[in-house]
């Protein structure tokens, strides 16, 4: 057993940390207040190769691994939940499915520009009436000659307004049991009939773009269908397993930030003539936070490692997502408590951690869905 | 062009320094490339991209120094050399370092050697100039601009906030000051490529040196942390009273008057 990161993983961590602290952190409050997607930051991240970390060089990626990618999400999440979420969604949902299931031709066309960071990708699964119940997808794709004609509505789609391609899930037929066959189709966002609007006024991750996508007779070549047409559902379950690791990593980053801020504040803040870090009431909170952060880190890294070793990781990814995101919420909540009245103020940033962390308990599978996934893995 | 960078690993500026038994505790500490050496690496890469050639980064250190060398390779340097003195040298000073580097540069035909202005740990600023003296080449310290034109080199040298314009010729050694450039982040593809770039490891034997040649010329008598700074005091009230109180405090409490 070896808990040491490789030299490359350590270098990636230190590079991303430097970049996050120098470039993103000074703007984190403004990104939240103005709810503005920091496109220029993503351009820089693209140039540094961050958007292609887990993909091979031949597809424009950086040729690194899932663990390095998780570390990068953690470091970005530590300074800005909005940027972290858009980053995690871009790589795990917008790009990964093309890498996992795409043909060589699709990889050449769609994967390369995304992995190189020249463009962003999005994943359109959620619909107004199909969230946790992804099987309830209503969007349809009907074959008409050499084209699919797609009709439907997608909601809460991360990065859609800035995406070059959206991987859309749609019903393409029925199997012999009469159940819907759901497939994934790559839809370039400049195709006629797509309208993308982002009018959501969100509680947290406010600088991450979230959009509604309406598809009205959108025609794309049938070659844009991703992977096995009859296994679309399985494909996106696999995609979501991978995505969970990145959301877990984001939770880990926020939890670490909550701990860092709390510890620093507790050592500086004086009450009753002493720094409040001398009081057990505060010490116990800090001890719990530190312990949970480390446990979350171990679980996130293990899930990433399992994926890198091509071993099953569904259960571990669900553990990681559930534990790390709930840790983020608890840690952020305690961070506000430790900061007292100041913690309630935006300037001290910990209240933002709480708002950002809340999304992580919902997006890419709610905490309840994670428990379901775990229970199923246990054989229930 | 044959460009060399002298690089040292130093404590991360975020690290808390602890001293025990007259030594600085290194266990578990994070190390970084000396920030001034980062300017040197960046400048070396820029000059190579403009004029062609090769950048070699050299460090004297231990096994762990490989991390900083790999980072320089990830930024874009071509080759790295680690002169590992861990098993051979108990102690050393700037003389030791300059002497080892002199042996290393023997027969190397360097056109440009870049170093940091100072290392942020011991801050002697001596290694660069001492090495240049030993190699018999000119040197300019604390540069903030560097332009090469054929065999000529034009430099801006920071002199306590003013600028001195210097024209010199290659080969030369320069030490880099803040303001020279903005060091790049090592990119992800850069980090992955660094794994495959050559990193040569040498010991002092390989340079035909032995411990006696390298005995330090200085002796460290003691290492201690500066006294902890006490909280300041803000005087209040009428300016005249404040002045009186200040004078009395300086006289009676601080006893500096």
PDB file of C-alpha atoms in Angstrom, chain A residues 106-346:
ATOM      1  CA  UNK A 106     -15.924  11.427 -33.373  1.00  0.00           C
ATOM      2  CA  UNK A 107     -12.858  11.740 -31.158  1.00  0.00           C
ATOM      3  CA  UNK A 108     -10.982  13.522 -33.905  1.00  0.00           C
ATOM      4  CA  UNK A 109     -13.854  15.930 -34.514  1.00  0.00           C
ATOM      5  CA  UNK A 110     -15.344  16.514 -31.075  1.00  0.00           C
ATOM      6  CA  UNK A 111     -12.860  15.362 -28.440  1.00  0.00           C
ATOM      7  CA  UNK A 112      -9.730  17.104 -29.707  1.00  0.00           C
ATOM      8  CA  UNK A 113     -10.862  20.740 -29.480  1.00  0.00           C
ATOM      9  CA  UNK A 114     -12.378  20.109 -26.043  1.00  0.00           C
ATOM     10  CA  UNK A 115      -9.361  18.272 -24.617  1.00  0.00           C
ATOM     11  CA  UNK A 116      -7.055  20.973 -25.967  1.00  0.00           C
ATOM     12  CA  UNK A 117      -9.169  23.498 -24.126  1.00  0.00           C
ATOM     13  CA  UNK A 118     -10.114  25.403 -27.264  1.00  0.00           C
ATOM     14  CA  UNK A 119     -13.796  24.958 -26.472  1.00  0.00           C
ATOM     15  CA  UNK A 120     -16.097  23.788 -23.704  1.00  0.00           C
ATOM     16  CA  UNK A 121     -18.471  20.865 -23.723  1.00  0.00           C
ATOM     17  CA  UNK A 122     -21.754  20.249 -21.916  1.00  0.00           C
ATOM     18  CA  UNK A 123     -23.931  17.263 -21.108  1.00  0.00           C
ATOM     19  CA  UNK A 124     -27.694  17.477 -21.446  1.00  0.00           C
ATOM     20  CA  UNK A 125     -29.381  14.808 -19.377  1.00  0.00           C
ATOM     21  CA  UNK A 126     -31.703  16.511 -16.908  1.00  0.00           C
ATOM     22  CA  UNK A 127     -35.177  17.517 -18.085  1.00  0.00           C
ATOM     23  CA  UNK A 128     -37.973  19.345 -16.294  1.00  0.00           C
ATOM     24  CA  UNK A 129     -39.540  15.967 -15.493  1.00  0.00           C
ATOM     25  CA  UNK A 130     -36.484  13.709 -15.538  1.00  0.00           C
ATOM     26  CA  UNK A 131     -33.808  14.282 -12.940  1.00  0.00           C
ATOM     27  CA  UNK A 132     -32.907  11.441 -10.633  1.00  0.00           C
ATOM     28  CA  UNK A 133     -35.281   9.356 -12.771  1.00  0.00           C
ATOM     29  CA  UNK A 134     -33.203   9.636 -15.931  1.00  0.00           C
ATOM     30  CA  UNK A 135     -35.264   6.832 -17.458  1.00  0.00           C
ATOM     31  CA  UNK A 136     -38.144   9.304 -17.659  1.00  0.00           C
ATOM     32  CA  UNK A 137     -36.401  11.214 -20.466  1.00  0.00           C
ATOM     33  CA  UNK A 138     -38.935  12.773 -22.840  1.00  0.00           C
ATOM     34  CA  UNK A 139     -36.631  14.243 -25.475  1.00  0.00           C
ATOM     35  CA  UNK A 140     -36.816  12.240 -28.677  1.00  0.00           C
ATOM     36  CA  UNK A 141     -34.470  11.694 -31.585  1.00  0.00           C
ATOM     37  CA  UNK A 142     -36.116  10.302 -34.700  1.00  0.00           C
ATOM     38  CA  UNK A 143     -34.103   9.027 -37.640  1.00  0.00           C
ATOM     39  CA  UNK A 144     -35.015  10.799 -40.867  1.00  0.00           C
ATOM     40  CA  UNK A 145     -32.786   9.668 -43.708  1.00  0.00           C
ATOM     41  CA  UNK A 146     -29.207  10.318 -42.617  1.00  0.00           C
ATOM     42  CA  UNK A 147     -30.190  12.653 -39.805  1.00  0.00           C
ATOM     43  CA  UNK A 148     -31.579  12.492 -36.328  1.00  0.00           C
ATOM     44  CA  UNK A 149     -34.314  15.015 -35.676  1.00  0.00           C
ATOM     45  CA  UNK A 150     -34.252  15.945 -31.996  1.00  0.00           C
ATOM     46  CA  UNK A 151     -37.089  17.536 -30.049  1.00  0.00           C
ATOM     47  CA  UNK A 152     -37.240  18.227 -26.342  1.00  0.00           C
ATOM     48  CA  UNK A 153     -36.226  20.371 -23.450  1.00  0.00           C
ATOM     49  CA  UNK A 154     -33.234  20.115 -21.118  1.00  0.00           C
ATOM     50  CA  UNK A 155     -32.761  22.060 -17.892  1.00  0.00           C
ATOM     51  CA  UNK A 156     -29.984  22.905 -15.404  1.00  0.00           C
ATOM     52  CA  UNK A 157     -27.309  22.232 -18.036  1.00  0.00           C
ATOM     53  CA  UNK A 158     -23.902  23.358 -16.803  1.00  0.00           C
ATOM     54  CA  UNK A 159     -21.788  25.377 -19.286  1.00  0.00           C
ATOM     55  CA  UNK A 160     -24.380  25.100 -22.095  1.00  0.00           C
ATOM     56  CA  UNK A 161     -24.270  28.833 -22.959  1.00  0.00           C
ATOM     57  CA  UNK A 162     -20.500  28.597 -23.527  1.00  0.00           C
ATOM     58  CA  UNK A 163     -20.374  25.112 -25.017  1.00  0.00           C
ATOM     59  CA  UNK A 164     -19.368  24.171 -28.535  1.00  0.00           C
ATOM     60  CA  UNK A 165     -21.081  20.805 -28.244  1.00  0.00           C
ATOM     61  CA  UNK A 166     -23.772  19.386 -25.989  1.00  0.00           C
ATOM     62  CA  UNK A 167     -24.121  15.655 -25.536  1.00  0.00           C
ATOM     63  CA  UNK A 168     -27.888  15.259 -25.462  1.00  0.00           C
ATOM     64  CA  UNK A 169     -29.681  12.169 -24.207  1.00  0.00           C
ATOM     65  CA  UNK A 170     -32.831  11.292 -26.128  1.00  0.00           C
ATOM     66  CA  UNK A 171     -35.250   8.433 -26.678  1.00  0.00           C
ATOM     67  CA  UNK A 172     -34.420   6.796 -30.008  1.00  0.00           C
ATOM     68  CA  UNK A 173     -36.841   3.865 -29.909  1.00  0.00           C
ATOM     69  CA  UNK A 174     -38.187   0.995 -27.838  1.00  0.00           C
ATOM     70  CA  UNK A 175     -36.579  -2.349 -27.045  1.00  0.00           C
ATOM     71  CA  UNK A 176     -38.304  -5.748 -27.276  1.00  0.00           C
ATOM     72  CA  UNK A 177     -39.663  -5.292 -23.735  1.00  0.00           C
ATOM     73  CA  UNK A 178     -41.300  -2.067 -24.822  1.00  0.00           C
ATOM     74  CA  UNK A 179     -38.966   0.116 -22.762  1.00  0.00           C
ATOM     75  CA  UNK A 180     -37.459   3.295 -24.085  1.00  0.00           C
ATOM     76  CA  UNK A 181     -34.025   3.102 -25.631  1.00  0.00           C
ATOM     77  CA  UNK A 182     -32.048   6.147 -24.620  1.00  0.00           C
ATOM     78  CA  UNK A 183     -29.049   7.223 -26.658  1.00  0.00           C
ATOM     79  CA  UNK A 184     -26.531  10.019 -26.411  1.00  0.00           C
ATOM     80  CA  UNK A 185     -26.048  12.310 -29.405  1.00  0.00           C
ATOM     81  CA  UNK A 186     -23.420  15.001 -29.876  1.00  0.00           C
ATOM     82  CA  UNK A 187     -25.155  18.226 -30.876  1.00  0.00           C
ATOM     83  CA  UNK A 188     -23.034  21.195 -31.976  1.00  0.00           C
ATOM     84  CA  UNK A 189     -24.525  24.296 -30.383  1.00  0.00           C
ATOM     85  CA  UNK A 190     -24.538  26.208 -33.681  1.00  0.00           C
ATOM     86  CA  UNK A 191     -27.080  23.797 -35.167  1.00  0.00           C
ATOM     87  CA  UNK A 192     -30.367  25.411 -36.223  1.00  0.00           C
ATOM     88  CA  UNK A 193     -33.261  24.889 -33.831  1.00  0.00           C
ATOM     89  CA  UNK A 194     -31.289  25.026 -30.571  1.00  0.00           C
ATOM     90  CA  UNK A 195     -32.001  27.809 -28.127  1.00  0.00           C
ATOM     91  CA  UNK A 196     -29.983  28.173 -24.965  1.00  0.00           C
ATOM     92  CA  UNK A 197     -30.966  30.570 -22.195  1.00  0.00           C
ATOM     93  CA  UNK A 198     -29.508  31.022 -18.755  1.00  0.00           C
ATOM     94  CA  UNK A 199     -31.957  32.921 -16.617  1.00  0.00           C
ATOM     95  CA  UNK A 200     -31.531  30.944 -13.419  1.00  0.00           C
ATOM     96  CA  UNK A 201     -30.903  33.017 -10.301  1.00  0.00           C
ATOM     97  CA  UNK A 202     -29.053  30.494  -8.170  1.00  0.00           C
ATOM     98  CA  UNK A 203     -28.327  30.181  -4.461  1.00  0.00           C
ATOM     99  CA  UNK A 204     -24.707  29.151  -5.018  1.00  0.00           C
ATOM    100  CA  UNK A 205     -22.102  28.337  -7.670  1.00  0.00           C
ATOM    101  CA  UNK A 206     -23.433  31.531  -9.176  1.00  0.00           C
ATOM    102  CA  UNK A 207     -20.562  32.101 -11.562  1.00  0.00           C
ATOM    103  CA  UNK A 208     -20.963  28.681 -13.124  1.00  0.00           C
ATOM    104  CA  UNK A 209     -23.161  28.850 -16.215  1.00  0.00           C
ATOM    105  CA  UNK A 210     -26.421  26.922 -15.894  1.00  0.00           C
ATOM    106  CA  UNK A 211     -28.773  26.953 -18.843  1.00  0.00           C
ATOM    107  CA  UNK A 212     -32.001  25.712 -20.288  1.00  0.00           C
ATOM    108  CA  UNK A 213     -31.729  24.088 -23.706  1.00  0.00           C
ATOM    109  CA  UNK A 214     -34.686  23.819 -26.027  1.00  0.00           C
ATOM    110  CA  UNK A 215     -34.334  21.566 -29.070  1.00  0.00           C
ATOM    111  CA  UNK A 216     -36.855  22.250 -31.790  1.00  0.00           C
ATOM    112  CA  UNK A 217     -36.474  19.984 -34.822  1.00  0.00           C
ATOM    113  CA  UNK A 218     -32.703  19.988 -34.433  1.00  0.00           C
ATOM    114  CA  UNK A 219     -31.136  17.943 -37.236  1.00  0.00           C
ATOM    115  CA  UNK A 220     -27.752  16.320 -36.732  1.00  0.00           C
ATOM    116  CA  UNK A 221     -26.051  13.638 -38.863  1.00  0.00           C
ATOM    117  CA  UNK A 222     -26.728  10.134 -37.574  1.00  0.00           C
ATOM    118  CA  UNK A 223     -22.932   9.718 -37.194  1.00  0.00           C
ATOM    119  CA  UNK A 224     -23.182  11.994 -34.147  1.00  0.00           C
ATOM    120  CA  UNK A 225     -24.758   9.228 -32.095  1.00  0.00           C
ATOM    121  CA  UNK A 226     -22.310   8.257 -29.387  1.00  0.00           C
ATOM    122  CA  UNK A 227     -21.359   4.628 -28.814  1.00  0.00           C
ATOM    123  CA  UNK A 228     -23.778   1.741 -28.873  1.00  0.00           C
ATOM    124  CA  UNK A 229     -27.266   3.090 -29.729  1.00  0.00           C
ATOM    125  CA  UNK A 230     -28.968   0.574 -27.461  1.00  0.00           C
ATOM    126  CA  UNK A 231     -26.689   1.158 -24.468  1.00  0.00           C
ATOM    127  CA  UNK A 232     -27.114   4.885 -24.021  1.00  0.00           C
ATOM    128  CA  UNK A 233     -28.501   4.449 -20.519  1.00  0.00           C
ATOM    129  CA  UNK A 234     -25.579   2.293 -19.365  1.00  0.00           C
ATOM    130  CA  UNK A 235     -23.198   4.757 -20.959  1.00  0.00           C
ATOM    131  CA  UNK A 236     -24.436   7.698 -19.040  1.00  0.00           C
ATOM    132  CA  UNK A 237     -24.496   5.727 -15.798  1.00  0.00           C
ATOM    133  CA  UNK A 238     -20.784   5.082 -16.382  1.00  0.00           C
ATOM    134  CA  UNK A 239     -20.294   8.758 -17.221  1.00  0.00           C
ATOM    135  CA  UNK A 240     -22.056   9.787 -14.010  1.00  0.00           C
ATOM    136  CA  UNK A 241     -19.893   7.389 -11.963  1.00  0.00           C
ATOM    137  CA  UNK A 242     -16.842   9.245 -13.229  1.00  0.00           C
ATOM    138  CA  UNK A 243     -18.504  12.621 -12.731  1.00  0.00           C
ATOM    139  CA  UNK A 244     -19.155  11.767  -9.091  1.00  0.00           C
ATOM    140  CA  UNK A 245     -15.449  11.564  -8.413  1.00  0.00           C
ATOM    141  CA  UNK A 246     -15.010  15.116  -9.661  1.00  0.00           C
ATOM    142  CA  UNK A 247     -17.960  16.495  -7.685  1.00  0.00           C
ATOM    143  CA  UNK A 248     -16.568  14.716  -4.634  1.00  0.00           C
ATOM    144  CA  UNK A 249     -13.198  16.366  -5.311  1.00  0.00           C
ATOM    145  CA  UNK A 250     -14.934  19.724  -5.531  1.00  0.00           C
ATOM    146  CA  UNK A 251     -16.622  19.084  -2.169  1.00  0.00           C
ATOM    147  CA  UNK A 252     -13.239  18.161  -0.763  1.00  0.00           C
ATOM    148  CA  UNK A 253     -11.777  21.445  -1.985  1.00  0.00           C
ATOM    149  CA  UNK A 254     -14.572  23.486  -0.406  1.00  0.00           C
ATOM    150  CA  UNK A 255     -14.297  21.541   2.863  1.00  0.00           C
ATOM    151  CA  UNK A 256     -10.543  22.136   2.949  1.00  0.00           C
ATOM    152  CA  UNK A 257     -11.095  25.836   2.326  1.00  0.00           C
ATOM    153  CA  UNK A 258     -13.649  25.970   5.170  1.00  0.00           C
ATOM    154  CA  UNK A 259     -11.131  24.336   7.490  1.00  0.00           C
ATOM    155  CA  UNK A 260      -8.275  26.615   6.391  1.00  0.00           C
ATOM    156  CA  UNK A 261     -10.318  29.769   6.909  1.00  0.00           C
ATOM    157  CA  UNK A 262     -11.678  28.586  10.250  1.00  0.00           C
ATOM    158  CA  UNK A 263      -8.298  27.626  11.632  1.00  0.00           C
ATOM    159  CA  UNK A 264      -6.742  30.900  10.568  1.00  0.00           C
ATOM    160  CA  UNK A 265      -9.615  32.935  11.980  1.00  0.00           C
ATOM    161  CA  UNK A 266      -9.747  30.985  15.244  1.00  0.00           C
ATOM    162  CA  UNK A 267      -6.076  31.699  15.869  1.00  0.00           C
ATOM    163  CA  UNK A 268      -6.515  35.433  15.230  1.00  0.00           C
ATOM    164  CA  UNK A 269      -9.887  36.151  16.800  1.00  0.00           C
ATOM    165  CA  UNK A 270      -9.637  37.064  20.473  1.00  0.00           C
ATOM    166  CA  UNK A 271     -12.460  36.788  22.988  1.00  0.00           C
ATOM    167  CA  UNK A 272     -12.178  36.765  26.771  1.00  0.00           C
ATOM    168  CA  UNK A 273      -8.540  37.757  26.338  1.00  0.00           C
ATOM    169  CA  UNK A 274      -7.529  34.696  24.325  1.00  0.00           C
ATOM    170  CA  UNK A 275      -7.517  33.473  20.739  1.00  0.00           C
ATOM    171  CA  UNK A 276     -10.729  31.451  20.345  1.00  0.00           C
ATOM    172  CA  UNK A 277      -8.642  28.482  19.135  1.00  0.00           C
ATOM    173  CA  UNK A 278      -7.822  27.996  22.839  1.00  0.00           C
ATOM    174  CA  UNK A 279     -11.406  27.096  23.615  1.00  0.00           C
ATOM    175  CA  UNK A 280     -12.486  23.473  23.433  1.00  0.00           C
ATOM    176  CA  UNK A 281     -15.807  24.417  21.863  1.00  0.00           C
ATOM    177  CA  UNK A 282     -13.857  25.689  18.852  1.00  0.00           C
ATOM    178  CA  UNK A 283     -11.114  23.061  19.030  1.00  0.00           C
ATOM    179  CA  UNK A 284     -13.623  20.225  18.770  1.00  0.00           C
ATOM    180  CA  UNK A 285     -15.190  21.779  15.699  1.00  0.00           C
ATOM    181  CA  UNK A 286     -11.775  22.186  14.070  1.00  0.00           C
ATOM    182  CA  UNK A 287     -10.757  18.634  14.986  1.00  0.00           C
ATOM    183  CA  UNK A 288     -13.921  17.207  13.450  1.00  0.00           C
ATOM    184  CA  UNK A 289     -13.497  19.283  10.313  1.00  0.00           C
ATOM    185  CA  UNK A 290      -9.865  18.268   9.870  1.00  0.00           C
ATOM    186  CA  UNK A 291     -10.679  14.602  10.383  1.00  0.00           C
ATOM    187  CA  UNK A 292     -13.584  14.619   7.950  1.00  0.00           C
ATOM    188  CA  UNK A 293     -11.582  16.478   5.319  1.00  0.00           C
ATOM    189  CA  UNK A 294      -8.839  13.875   5.471  1.00  0.00           C
ATOM    190  CA  UNK A 295     -11.309  10.987   5.357  1.00  0.00           C
ATOM    191  CA  UNK A 296     -13.015  12.569   2.370  1.00  0.00           C
ATOM    192  CA  UNK A 297      -9.661  13.002   0.646  1.00  0.00           C
ATOM    193  CA  UNK A 298      -8.780   9.350   1.151  1.00  0.00           C
ATOM    194  CA  UNK A 299     -12.102   8.242  -0.320  1.00  0.00           C
ATOM    195  CA  UNK A 300     -11.937  10.617  -3.297  1.00  0.00           C
ATOM    196  CA  UNK A 301      -8.375   9.631  -4.140  1.00  0.00           C
ATOM    197  CA  UNK A 302      -9.176   5.944  -3.747  1.00  0.00           C
ATOM    198  CA  UNK A 303     -12.145   6.153  -6.104  1.00  0.00           C
ATOM    199  CA  UNK A 304      -9.977   8.004  -8.637  1.00  0.00           C
ATOM    200  CA  UNK A 305      -7.217   5.447  -8.229  1.00  0.00           C
ATOM    201  CA  UNK A 306      -9.615   2.560  -8.789  1.00  0.00           C
ATOM    202  CA  UNK A 307     -10.813   4.182 -11.995  1.00  0.00           C
ATOM    203  CA  UNK A 308      -7.216   4.661 -13.135  1.00  0.00           C
ATOM    204  CA  UNK A 309      -6.530   0.976 -12.441  1.00  0.00           C
ATOM    205  CA  UNK A 310      -9.570  -0.003 -14.558  1.00  0.00           C
ATOM    206  CA  UNK A 311     -11.161  -1.581 -11.502  1.00  0.00           C
ATOM    207  CA  UNK A 312     -14.843  -1.229 -10.584  1.00  0.00           C
ATOM    208  CA  UNK A 313     -15.420   2.100  -8.831  1.00  0.00           C
ATOM    209  CA  UNK A 314     -19.186   2.681  -8.843  1.00  0.00           C
ATOM    210  CA  UNK A 315     -19.625   2.116  -5.117  1.00  0.00           C
ATOM    211  CA  UNK A 316     -16.504   4.020  -4.119  1.00  0.00           C
ATOM    212  CA  UNK A 317     -17.411   6.971  -6.351  1.00  0.00           C
ATOM    213  CA  UNK A 318     -20.809   7.103  -4.624  1.00  0.00           C
ATOM    214  CA  UNK A 319     -19.166   6.880  -1.178  1.00  0.00           C
ATOM    215  CA  UNK A 320     -16.779   9.662  -2.150  1.00  0.00           C
ATOM    216  CA  UNK A 321     -19.461  11.928  -3.568  1.00  0.00           C
ATOM    217  CA  UNK A 322     -21.838  11.403  -0.674  1.00  0.00           C
ATOM    218  CA  UNK A 323     -19.245  11.804   2.058  1.00  0.00           C
ATOM    219  CA  UNK A 324     -17.156  14.598   0.548  1.00  0.00           C
ATOM    220  CA  UNK A 325     -20.099  16.802  -0.405  1.00  0.00           C
ATOM    221  CA  UNK A 326     -21.829  16.344   2.951  1.00  0.00           C
ATOM    222  CA  UNK A 327     -18.482  17.050   4.604  1.00  0.00           C
ATOM    223  CA  UNK A 328     -18.264  20.247   2.560  1.00  0.00           C
ATOM    224  CA  UNK A 329     -21.694  21.335   3.749  1.00  0.00           C
ATOM    225  CA  UNK A 330     -20.984  20.522   7.408  1.00  0.00           C
ATOM    226  CA  UNK A 331     -17.542  22.127   7.296  1.00  0.00           C
ATOM    227  CA  UNK A 332     -18.897  25.285   5.648  1.00  0.00           C
ATOM    228  CA  UNK A 333     -21.684  25.475   8.210  1.00  0.00           C
ATOM    229  CA  UNK A 334     -19.227  25.126  11.096  1.00  0.00           C
ATOM    230  CA  UNK A 335     -16.901  27.626   9.455  1.00  0.00           C
ATOM    231  CA  UNK A 336     -19.689  30.227   9.556  1.00  0.00           C
ATOM    232  CA  UNK A 337     -20.365  29.338  13.193  1.00  0.00           C
ATOM    233  CA  UNK A 338     -16.702  29.760  14.115  1.00  0.00           C
ATOM    234  CA  UNK A 339     -16.613  33.112  12.319  1.00  0.00           C
ATOM    235  CA  UNK A 340     -19.745  34.239  14.156  1.00  0.00           C
ATOM    236  CA  UNK A 341     -21.346  37.409  12.791  1.00  0.00           C
ATOM    237  CA  UNK A 342     -18.444  37.957  10.390  1.00  0.00           C
ATOM    238  CA  UNK A 343     -19.058  34.540   8.878  1.00  0.00           C
ATOM    239  CA  UNK A 344     -22.484  35.711   7.772  1.00  0.00           C
ATOM    240  CA  UNK A 345     -20.862  38.420   5.662  1.00  0.00           C
ATOM    241  CA  UNK A 346     -19.844  37.812   2.076  1.00  0.00           C
TER     242      UNK A 346
END
